[in-house]
Coordinates of C-alpha atoms in Angstrom, one line a residue:
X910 CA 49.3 89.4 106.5
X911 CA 48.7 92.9 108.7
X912 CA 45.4 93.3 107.1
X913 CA 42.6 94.4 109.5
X914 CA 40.3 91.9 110.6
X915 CA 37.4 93.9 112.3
X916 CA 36.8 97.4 112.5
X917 CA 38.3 99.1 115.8
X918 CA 36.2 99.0 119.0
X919 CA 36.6 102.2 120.8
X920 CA 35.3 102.9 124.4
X921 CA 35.7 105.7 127.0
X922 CA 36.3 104.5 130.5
X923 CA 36.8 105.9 134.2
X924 CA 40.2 105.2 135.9
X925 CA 40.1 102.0 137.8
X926 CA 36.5 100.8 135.9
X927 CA 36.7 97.2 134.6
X928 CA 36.2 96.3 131.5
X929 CA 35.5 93.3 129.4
X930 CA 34.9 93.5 125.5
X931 CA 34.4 89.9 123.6
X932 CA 36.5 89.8 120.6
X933 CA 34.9 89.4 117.1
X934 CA 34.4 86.3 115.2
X935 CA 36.7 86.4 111.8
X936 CA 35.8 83.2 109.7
X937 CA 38.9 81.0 109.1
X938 CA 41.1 82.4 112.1
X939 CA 40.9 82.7 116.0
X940 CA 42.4 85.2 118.5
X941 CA 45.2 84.7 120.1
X942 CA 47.2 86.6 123.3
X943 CA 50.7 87.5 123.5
X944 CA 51.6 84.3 124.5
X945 CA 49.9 82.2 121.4
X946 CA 47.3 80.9 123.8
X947 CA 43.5 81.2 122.2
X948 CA 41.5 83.9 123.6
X949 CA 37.8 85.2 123.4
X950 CA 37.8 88.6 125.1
X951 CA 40.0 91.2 126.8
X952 CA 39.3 92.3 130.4
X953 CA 41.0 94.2 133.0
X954 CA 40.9 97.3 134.9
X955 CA 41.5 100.7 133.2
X956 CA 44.7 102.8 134.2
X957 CA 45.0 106.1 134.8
X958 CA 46.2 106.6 130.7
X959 CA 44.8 105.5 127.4
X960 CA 45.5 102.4 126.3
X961 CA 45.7 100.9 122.7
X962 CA 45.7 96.9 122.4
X963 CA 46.0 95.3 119.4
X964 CA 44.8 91.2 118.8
X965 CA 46.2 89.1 116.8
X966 CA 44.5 86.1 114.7
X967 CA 46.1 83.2 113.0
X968 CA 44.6 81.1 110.5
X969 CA 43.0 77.8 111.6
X970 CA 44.8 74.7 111.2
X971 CA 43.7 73.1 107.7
X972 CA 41.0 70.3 108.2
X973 CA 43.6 66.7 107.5
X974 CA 42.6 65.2 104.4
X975 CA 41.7 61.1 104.6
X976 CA 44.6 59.1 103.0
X977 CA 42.9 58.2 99.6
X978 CA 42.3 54.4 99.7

């Protein structure tokens, strides 16, 4: 729904320093990367410019309910 999900993690690194920062826990969804694919951190190594990323979650998949018998 575009609501935030955690409050912004903000960091100051050196060119070329790598970096790995675990993402939150947000009860009821999981993180997922660009591509849809469940993540639990971000990592890399840091440019020579600021860089912004944003993470998406989506809502866990509804436990099925037992046919009533």
């Amino acid at each position: 729904d575009g609501s935030t999900a955690a409050p912004d993690y903000t960091t100051t690194l050196t060119t070329g320093a790598g970096y790995s920062v675990p993402l939150p826990a947000v009860d009821g969804y999981y993180p997922v990367s660009s591509s849809g694919s469940p993540i639990s951190s971000l990592g890399g190594t840091m440019p020579d410019q600021d860089v912004e990323i944003s993470v998406r979650y989506v809502a866990n998949a509804p436990a099925p309910v037992p046919p009533n018998l």
